[in-house]
Coordinates of C-alpha atoms in Angstrom, one line a residue:
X155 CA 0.1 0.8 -6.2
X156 CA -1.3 -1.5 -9.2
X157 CA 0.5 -3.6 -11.4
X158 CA -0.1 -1.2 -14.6
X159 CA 1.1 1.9 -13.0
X160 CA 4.2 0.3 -11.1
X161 CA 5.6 -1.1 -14.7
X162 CA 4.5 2.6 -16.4
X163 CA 6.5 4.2 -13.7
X164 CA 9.3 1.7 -13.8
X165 CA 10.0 1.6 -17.7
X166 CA 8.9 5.4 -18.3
X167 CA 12.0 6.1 -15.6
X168 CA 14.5 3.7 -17.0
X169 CA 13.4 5.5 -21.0
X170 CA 14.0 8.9 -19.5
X171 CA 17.2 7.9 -18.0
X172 CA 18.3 6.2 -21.3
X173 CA 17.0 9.5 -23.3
X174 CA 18.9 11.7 -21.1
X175 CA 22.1 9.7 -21.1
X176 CA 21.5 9.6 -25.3
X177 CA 20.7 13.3 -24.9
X178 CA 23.6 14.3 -23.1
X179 CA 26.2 12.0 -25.3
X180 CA 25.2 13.4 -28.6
X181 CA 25.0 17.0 -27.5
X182 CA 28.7 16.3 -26.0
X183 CA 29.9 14.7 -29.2
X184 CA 28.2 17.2 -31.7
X185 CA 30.2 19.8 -29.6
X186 CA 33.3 17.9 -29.7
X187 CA 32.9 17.4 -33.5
X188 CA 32.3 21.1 -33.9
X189 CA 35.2 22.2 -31.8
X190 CA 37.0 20.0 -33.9
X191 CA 36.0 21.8 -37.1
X192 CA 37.0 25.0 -35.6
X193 CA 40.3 24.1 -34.3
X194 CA 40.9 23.1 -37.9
X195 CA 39.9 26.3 -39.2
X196 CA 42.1 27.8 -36.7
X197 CA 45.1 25.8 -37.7
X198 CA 44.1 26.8 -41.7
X199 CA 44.0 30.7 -40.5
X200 CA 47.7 30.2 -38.9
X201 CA 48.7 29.4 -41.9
X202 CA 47.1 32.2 -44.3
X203 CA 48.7 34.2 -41.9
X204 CA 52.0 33.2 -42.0
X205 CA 52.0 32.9 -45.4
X206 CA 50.7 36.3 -45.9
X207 CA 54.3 37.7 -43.8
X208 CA 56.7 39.6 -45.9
X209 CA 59.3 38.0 -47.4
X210 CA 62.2 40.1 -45.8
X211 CA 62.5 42.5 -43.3
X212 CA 64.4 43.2 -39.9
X213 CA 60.9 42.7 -37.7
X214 CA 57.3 42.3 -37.1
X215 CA 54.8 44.7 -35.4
X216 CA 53.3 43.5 -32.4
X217 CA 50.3 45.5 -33.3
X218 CA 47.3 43.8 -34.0
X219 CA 47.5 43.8 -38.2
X220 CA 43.5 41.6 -38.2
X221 CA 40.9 41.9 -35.8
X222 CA 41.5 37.5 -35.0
X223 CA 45.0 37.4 -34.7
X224 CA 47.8 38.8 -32.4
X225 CA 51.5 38.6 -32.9
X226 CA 53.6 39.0 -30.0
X227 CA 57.6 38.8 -30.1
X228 CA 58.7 37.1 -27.3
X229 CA 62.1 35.7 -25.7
X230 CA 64.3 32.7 -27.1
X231 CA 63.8 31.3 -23.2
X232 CA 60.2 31.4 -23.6
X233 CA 60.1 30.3 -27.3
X234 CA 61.4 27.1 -26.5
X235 CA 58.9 26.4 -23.5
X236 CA 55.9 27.4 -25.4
X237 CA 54.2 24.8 -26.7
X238 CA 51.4 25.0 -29.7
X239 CA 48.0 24.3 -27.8
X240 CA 44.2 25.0 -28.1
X241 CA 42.1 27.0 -24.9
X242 CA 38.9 28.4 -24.3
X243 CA 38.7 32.3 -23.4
X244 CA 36.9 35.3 -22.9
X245 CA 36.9 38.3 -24.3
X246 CA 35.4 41.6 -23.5
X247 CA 32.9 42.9 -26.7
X248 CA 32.8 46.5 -26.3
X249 CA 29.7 46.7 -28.8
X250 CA 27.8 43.9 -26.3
X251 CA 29.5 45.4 -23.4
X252 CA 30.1 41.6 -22.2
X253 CA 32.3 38.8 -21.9
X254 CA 31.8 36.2 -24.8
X255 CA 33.7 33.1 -25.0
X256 CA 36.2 32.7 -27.5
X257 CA 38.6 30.0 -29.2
X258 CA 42.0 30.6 -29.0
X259 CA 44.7 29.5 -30.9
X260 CA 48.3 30.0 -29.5
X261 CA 51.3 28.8 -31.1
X262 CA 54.8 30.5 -31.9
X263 CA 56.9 30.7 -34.9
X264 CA 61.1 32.0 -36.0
X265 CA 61.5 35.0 -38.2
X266 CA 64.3 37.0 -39.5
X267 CA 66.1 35.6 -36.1
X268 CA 63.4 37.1 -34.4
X269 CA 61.0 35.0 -32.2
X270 CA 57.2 35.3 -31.8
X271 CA 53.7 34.2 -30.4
X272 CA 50.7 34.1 -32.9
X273 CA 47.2 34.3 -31.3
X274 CA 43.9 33.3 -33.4
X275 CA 40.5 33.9 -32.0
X276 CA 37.7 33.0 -33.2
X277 CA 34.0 33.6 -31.3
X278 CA 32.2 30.4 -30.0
X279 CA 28.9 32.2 -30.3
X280 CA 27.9 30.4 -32.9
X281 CA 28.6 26.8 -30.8
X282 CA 26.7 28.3 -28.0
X283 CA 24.0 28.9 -30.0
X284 CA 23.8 25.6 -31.7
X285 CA 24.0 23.7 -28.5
X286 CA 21.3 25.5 -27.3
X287 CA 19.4 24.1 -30.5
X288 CA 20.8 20.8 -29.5
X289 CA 19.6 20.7 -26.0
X290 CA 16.0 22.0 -26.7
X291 CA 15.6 19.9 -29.9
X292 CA 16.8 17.4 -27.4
X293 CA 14.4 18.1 -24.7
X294 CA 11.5 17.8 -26.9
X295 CA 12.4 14.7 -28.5
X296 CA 12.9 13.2 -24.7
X297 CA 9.5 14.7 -23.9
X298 CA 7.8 13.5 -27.4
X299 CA 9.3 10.2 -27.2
X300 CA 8.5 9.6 -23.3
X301 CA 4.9 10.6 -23.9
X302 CA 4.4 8.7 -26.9
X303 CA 6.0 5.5 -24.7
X304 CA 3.9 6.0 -22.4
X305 CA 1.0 6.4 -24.1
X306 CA 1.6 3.0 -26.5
X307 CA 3.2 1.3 -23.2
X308 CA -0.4 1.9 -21.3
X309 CA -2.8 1.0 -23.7
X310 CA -0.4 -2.5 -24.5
X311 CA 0.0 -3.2 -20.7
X312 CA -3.8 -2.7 -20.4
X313 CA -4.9 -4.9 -23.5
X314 CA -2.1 -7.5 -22.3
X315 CA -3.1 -7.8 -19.0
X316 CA -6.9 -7.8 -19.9
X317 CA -7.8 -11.2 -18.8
X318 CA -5.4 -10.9 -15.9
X319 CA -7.6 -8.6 -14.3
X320 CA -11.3 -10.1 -15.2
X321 CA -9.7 -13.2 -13.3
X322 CA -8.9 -10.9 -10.4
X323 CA -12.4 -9.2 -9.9
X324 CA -13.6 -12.5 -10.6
X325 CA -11.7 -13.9 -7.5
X326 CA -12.3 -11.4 -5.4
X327 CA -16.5 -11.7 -6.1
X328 CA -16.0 -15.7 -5.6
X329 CA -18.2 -16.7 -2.4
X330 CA -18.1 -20.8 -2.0
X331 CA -21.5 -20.2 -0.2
X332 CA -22.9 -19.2 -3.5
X333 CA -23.4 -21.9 -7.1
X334 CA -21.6 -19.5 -9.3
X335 CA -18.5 -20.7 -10.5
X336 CA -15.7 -19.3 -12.0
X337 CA -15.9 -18.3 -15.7
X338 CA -12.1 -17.3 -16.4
X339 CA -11.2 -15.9 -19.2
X340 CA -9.2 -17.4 -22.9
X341 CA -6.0 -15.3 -23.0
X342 CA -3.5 -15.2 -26.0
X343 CA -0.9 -15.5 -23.2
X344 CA 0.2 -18.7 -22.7
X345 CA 1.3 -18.1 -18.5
X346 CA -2.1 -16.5 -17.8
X347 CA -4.2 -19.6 -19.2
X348 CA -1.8 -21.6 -17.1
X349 CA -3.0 -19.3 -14.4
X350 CA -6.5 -19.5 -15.0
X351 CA -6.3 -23.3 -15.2
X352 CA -4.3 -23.4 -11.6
X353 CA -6.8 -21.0 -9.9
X354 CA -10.0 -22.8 -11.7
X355 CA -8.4 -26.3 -9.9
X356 CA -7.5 -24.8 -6.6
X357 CA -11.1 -23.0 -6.2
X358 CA -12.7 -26.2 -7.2
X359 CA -11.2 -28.3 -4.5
X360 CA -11.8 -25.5 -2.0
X361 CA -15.4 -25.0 -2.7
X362 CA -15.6 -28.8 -2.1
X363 CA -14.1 -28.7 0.9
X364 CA -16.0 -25.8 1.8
X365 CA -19.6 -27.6 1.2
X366 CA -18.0 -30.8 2.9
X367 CA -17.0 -29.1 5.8
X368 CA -20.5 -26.7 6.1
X369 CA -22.4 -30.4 5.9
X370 CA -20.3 -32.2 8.2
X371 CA -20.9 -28.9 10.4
X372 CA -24.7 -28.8 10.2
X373 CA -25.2 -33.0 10.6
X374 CA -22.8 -33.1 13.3
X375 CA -24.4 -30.5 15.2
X376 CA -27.9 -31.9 14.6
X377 CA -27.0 -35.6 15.0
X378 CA -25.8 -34.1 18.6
X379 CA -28.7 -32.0 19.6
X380 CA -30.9 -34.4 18.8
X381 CA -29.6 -36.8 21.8
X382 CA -29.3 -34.1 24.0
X383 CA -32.9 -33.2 23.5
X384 CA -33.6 -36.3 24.4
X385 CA -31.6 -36.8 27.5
X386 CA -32.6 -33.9 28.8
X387 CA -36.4 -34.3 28.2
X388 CA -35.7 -37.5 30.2
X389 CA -33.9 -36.1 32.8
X390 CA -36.6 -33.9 33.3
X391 CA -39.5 -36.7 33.4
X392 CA -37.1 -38.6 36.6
X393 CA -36.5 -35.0 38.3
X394 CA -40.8 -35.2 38.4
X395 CA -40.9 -38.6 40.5
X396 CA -42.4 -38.3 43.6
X397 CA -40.4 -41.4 44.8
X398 CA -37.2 -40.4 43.3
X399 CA -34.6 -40.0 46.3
X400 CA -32.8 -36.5 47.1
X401 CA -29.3 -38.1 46.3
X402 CA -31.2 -39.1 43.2
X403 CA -32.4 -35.8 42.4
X404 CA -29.4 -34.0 43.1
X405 CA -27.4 -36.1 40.6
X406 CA -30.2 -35.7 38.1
X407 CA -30.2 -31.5 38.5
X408 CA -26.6 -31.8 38.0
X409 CA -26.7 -34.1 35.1
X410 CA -29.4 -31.8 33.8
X411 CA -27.6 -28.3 34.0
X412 CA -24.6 -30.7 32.2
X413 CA -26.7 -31.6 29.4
X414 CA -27.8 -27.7 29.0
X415 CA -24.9 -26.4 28.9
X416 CA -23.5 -29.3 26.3
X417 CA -26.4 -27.9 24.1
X418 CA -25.9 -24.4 24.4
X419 CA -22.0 -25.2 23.7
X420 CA -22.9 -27.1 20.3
X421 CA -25.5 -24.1 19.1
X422 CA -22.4 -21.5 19.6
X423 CA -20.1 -23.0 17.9
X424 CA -22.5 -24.1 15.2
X425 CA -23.5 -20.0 15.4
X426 CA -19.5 -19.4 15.1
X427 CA -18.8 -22.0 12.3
X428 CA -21.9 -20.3 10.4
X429 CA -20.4 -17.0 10.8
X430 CA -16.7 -17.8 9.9
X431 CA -18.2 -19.4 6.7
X432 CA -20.6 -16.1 5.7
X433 CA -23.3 -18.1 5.4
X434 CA -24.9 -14.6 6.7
X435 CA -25.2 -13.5 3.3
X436 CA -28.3 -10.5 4.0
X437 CA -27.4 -7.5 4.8
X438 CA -28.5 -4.2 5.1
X439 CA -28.1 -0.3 6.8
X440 CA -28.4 -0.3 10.5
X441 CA -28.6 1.8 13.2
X442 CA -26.3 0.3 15.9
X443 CA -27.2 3.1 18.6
X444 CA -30.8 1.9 18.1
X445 CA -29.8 -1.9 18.8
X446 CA -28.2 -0.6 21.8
X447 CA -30.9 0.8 23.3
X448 CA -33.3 -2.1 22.8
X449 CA -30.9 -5.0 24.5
X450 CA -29.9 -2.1 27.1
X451 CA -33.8 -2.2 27.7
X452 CA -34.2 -5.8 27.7
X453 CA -31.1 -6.6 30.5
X454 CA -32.4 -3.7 32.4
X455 CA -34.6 -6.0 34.9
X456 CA -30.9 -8.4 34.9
X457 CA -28.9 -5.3 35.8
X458 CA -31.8 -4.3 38.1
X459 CA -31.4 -7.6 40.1
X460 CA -27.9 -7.2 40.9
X461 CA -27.9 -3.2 41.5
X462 CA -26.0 -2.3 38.7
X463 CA -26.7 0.9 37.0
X464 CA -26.7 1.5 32.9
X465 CA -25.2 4.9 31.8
X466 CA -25.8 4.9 27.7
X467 CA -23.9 7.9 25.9
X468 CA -24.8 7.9 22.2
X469 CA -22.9 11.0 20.9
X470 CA -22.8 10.3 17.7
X471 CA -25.1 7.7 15.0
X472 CA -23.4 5.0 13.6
X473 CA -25.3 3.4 10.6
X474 CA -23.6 0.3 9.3
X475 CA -24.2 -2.3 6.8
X476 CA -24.5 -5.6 8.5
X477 CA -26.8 -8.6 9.0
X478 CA -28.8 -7.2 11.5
X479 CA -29.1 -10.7 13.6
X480 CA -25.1 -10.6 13.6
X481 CA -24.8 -7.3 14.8
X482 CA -27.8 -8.0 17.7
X483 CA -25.9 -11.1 18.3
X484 CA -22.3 -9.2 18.5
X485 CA -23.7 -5.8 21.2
X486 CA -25.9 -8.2 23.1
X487 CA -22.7 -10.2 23.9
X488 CA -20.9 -7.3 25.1
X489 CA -23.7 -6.2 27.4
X490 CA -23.7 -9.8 28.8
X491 CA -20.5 -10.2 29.4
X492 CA -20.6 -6.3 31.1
X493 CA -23.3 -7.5 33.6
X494 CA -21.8 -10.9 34.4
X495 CA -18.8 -9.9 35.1
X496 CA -19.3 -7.0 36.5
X497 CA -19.4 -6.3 40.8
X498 CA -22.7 -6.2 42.3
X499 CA -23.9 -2.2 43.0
X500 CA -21.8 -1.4 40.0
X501 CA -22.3 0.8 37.0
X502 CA -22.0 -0.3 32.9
X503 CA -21.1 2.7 30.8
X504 CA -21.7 2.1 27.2
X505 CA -20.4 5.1 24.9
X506 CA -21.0 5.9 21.2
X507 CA -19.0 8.0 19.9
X508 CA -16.5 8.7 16.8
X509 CA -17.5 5.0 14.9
X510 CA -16.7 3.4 17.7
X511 CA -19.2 1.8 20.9
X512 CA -17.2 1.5 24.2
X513 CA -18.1 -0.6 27.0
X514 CA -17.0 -0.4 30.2
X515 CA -17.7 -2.2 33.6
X516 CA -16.3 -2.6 36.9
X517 CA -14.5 -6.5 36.8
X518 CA -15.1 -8.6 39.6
X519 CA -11.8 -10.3 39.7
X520 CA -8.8 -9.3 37.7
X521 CA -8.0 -10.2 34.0
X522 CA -4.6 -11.7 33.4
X523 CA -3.6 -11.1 29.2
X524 CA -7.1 -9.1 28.5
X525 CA -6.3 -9.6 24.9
X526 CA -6.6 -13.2 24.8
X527 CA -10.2 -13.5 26.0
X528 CA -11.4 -13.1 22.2
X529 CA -10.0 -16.7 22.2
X530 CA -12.8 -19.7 22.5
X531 CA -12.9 -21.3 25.5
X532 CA -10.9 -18.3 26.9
X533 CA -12.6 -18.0 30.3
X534 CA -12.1 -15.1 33.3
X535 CA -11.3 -16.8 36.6
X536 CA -14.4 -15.1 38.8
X537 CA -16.9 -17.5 36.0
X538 CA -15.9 -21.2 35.3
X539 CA -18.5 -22.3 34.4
X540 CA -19.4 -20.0 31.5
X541 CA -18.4 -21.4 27.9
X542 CA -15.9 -19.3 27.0
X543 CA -17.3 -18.5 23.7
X544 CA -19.5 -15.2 24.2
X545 CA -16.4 -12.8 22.9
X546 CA -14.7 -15.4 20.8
X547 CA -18.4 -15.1 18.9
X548 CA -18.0 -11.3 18.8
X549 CA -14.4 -11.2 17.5
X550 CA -15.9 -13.8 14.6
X551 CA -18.5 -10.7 13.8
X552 CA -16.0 -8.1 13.9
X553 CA -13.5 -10.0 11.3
X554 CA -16.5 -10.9 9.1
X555 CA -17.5 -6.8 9.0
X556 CA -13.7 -5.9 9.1
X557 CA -14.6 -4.2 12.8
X558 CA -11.2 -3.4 15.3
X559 CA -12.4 -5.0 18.7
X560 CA -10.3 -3.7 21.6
X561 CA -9.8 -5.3 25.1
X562 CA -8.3 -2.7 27.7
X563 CA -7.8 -2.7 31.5
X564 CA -7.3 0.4 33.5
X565 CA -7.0 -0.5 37.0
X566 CA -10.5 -2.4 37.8
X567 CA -12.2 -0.8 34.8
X568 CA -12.9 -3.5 32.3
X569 CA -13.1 -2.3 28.8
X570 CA -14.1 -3.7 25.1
X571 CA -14.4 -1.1 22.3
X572 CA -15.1 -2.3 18.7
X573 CA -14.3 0.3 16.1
X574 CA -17.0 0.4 12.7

């Protein structure tokens, strides 16, 4: 979730809960205050009424003499329990053939030596109907003001946080392979031009690192092939002396397959070091079934030497955008590793199907922890004298191209699957 819609989300929910809380405490106080009011009224209307009693007279009719009140004569026992109070009721309306809630005033009060219960109604229709006006006057207020917060909280949050993100696309476009630098932006904001200034120093030491490291990388490796040229041309002119002893020439083969393998090691991992840096900045759409078919077509004569059979499925096209060398580079190390380390008068099935190639051979000895042979120098027991460095290369090509390579072993069945 982004940063501006985390803090709209966060502040519009804490406003609604603060406008519902507000809602709910002035609708419950308005009430109070207006049942209040009427309870006042009430007590006024006890009075009128017992002002308006005769003067003399033995008793009082318990018959209704107003449509509000009721008198009631009651016992001397219950007299002295009944205490004045205040209650909500209902009453049946026969014109509205319903219930409607009523306030009720019941108190007592000593005439003539007689004792009796006074009743005051009054309807709460009126209260009903105002807090009904409260609570969508309130509603629409809530909904008003949340909407208007939002809005002005959005277009501040954006405008704040401006230069914040410029100096995030900006970051995520830097490439230390490339000369532009990083043009951050002035903010009013005093923490984000602290921000910019510790990004700005950081990136610069990095991208020196960066173009020290890719030197040192690129001298090293040709201050060492350079020897090993040599050696190995000389090598070559002893191995082609007609007096030069067996022993001799033994130890010379030996030193010589030595001194090729030391220069194949050093071009790897100058090919990894490139890769792991991007300095394989071109790109564009390719066909991966197509570079499948050609490399299957070059090793075909290999595979044909040691009886092993190619079965190519391409069920689906996968186009991808990739430097093609990289991706060449990255399916003719999977076939290579399939036909060296796969059992002579054995079969390679290579699959293409849903984004994903799938490689699968017979292994000639088995794989302890599968999943580490994308380490370098990681080597399978039945070749020790291979580098170590053909998949280690591949998973470098994958994590460039954000590719899942999978190693799996189903009984002898060796398989590597990279997803696209």
């Amino acid at each position: 979730m982004r940063l501006l819609t985390q803090s709209t989300l966060i502040s519009s929910t804490i406003l609604l809960l603060a406008l519902l809380i507000s809602g709910f405490y002035i609708f419950d106080q308005v009430s109070q205050e207006v049942r209040d009011e009427i309870d006042e009224k009430l007590l006024n209307r006890k009075l009128e009424i017992l002002a308006s009693l005769p003067l003399s007279g033995s008793s009082i009719s318990a018959t209704p003499i107003a449509t509000d009140f009721r008198i009631d004569s009651i016992s001397a026992s219950t007299f002295s329990v009944l205490q004045e109070h205040f209650e909500d009721i209902s009453i049946y309306e026969l014109i509205e053939k319903e219930h409607e809630p009523h306030r009720q005033l019941l108190t007592k009060f000593e005439w003539a030596g007689h004792y009796y219960s006074l009743r005051i109604q009054t309807s709460l229709l009126d209260l009903e109907d105002m807090g009904e006006v409260i609570a969508y006057s309130t509603l629409w207020v809530i909904v008003g003001l949340l909407l208007l917060a939002l809005l002005v909280n959005r277009f501040l949050q954006r405008k704040l946080w401006k230069s914040f993100y410029i100096t995030l696309d900006q970051l995520k476009a830097l490439r230390f392979d490339q000369s532009d630098s990083l043009q951050l932006p002035h903010s009013t904001i005093k923490e984000f031009n602290q921000l910019n200034e510790t990004i700005e120093k950081l990136t610069a030491v990095n991208e020196r690192v960066f173009q020290q490291q890719k030197q040192f990388v690129e001298n090293a490796s040709h201050e060492i092939q350079t020897p090993l040229a040599i050696a190995l041309h000389q090598t070559e002119l002893l191995i082609q002396n007609p007096d030069l002893k067996a022993n001799d020439a033994q130890a010379l083969e030996l030193l010589t397959q030595q001194l090729e393998r030391l220069s194949a090691m050093n071009k790897t991992l100058l090919l990894i070091s490139k890769i792991d840096n991007k300095q394989f900045v071109e790109t564009r759409s390719v066909d991966v079934g197509e570079i499948v078919r050609q490399t299957v077509d070059e090793y075909a004569f290999l595979a044909e030497q040691k009886n092993i059979q190619f079965q190519l499925t391409i069920e689906s096209p996968i186009v991808v955008t990739v430097n093609e060398h990289l991706l060449d580079i990255l399916v003719r190390n999977l076939v290579r590793n399939a036909l060296v380390h796969s059992v002579s008068q054995g079969k390679i099935t290579i699959q293409q199907v849903d984004r994903s190639l799938r490689i699968e051979n017979t292994a000639v000895a088995p794989v302890d922890h599968p999943e580490l042979l994308f380490g370098r120098f990681v080597k399978q027991s039945d070749k020790p004298q291979s580098l170590g460095l053909g998949l280690a290369i591949v998973k470098s090509i994958c994590d460039t191209y954000q590719f899942t390579p999978i190693i799996m072993l189903q009984g002898k069945q060796f398989i590597i699957s990279i997803h696209f």
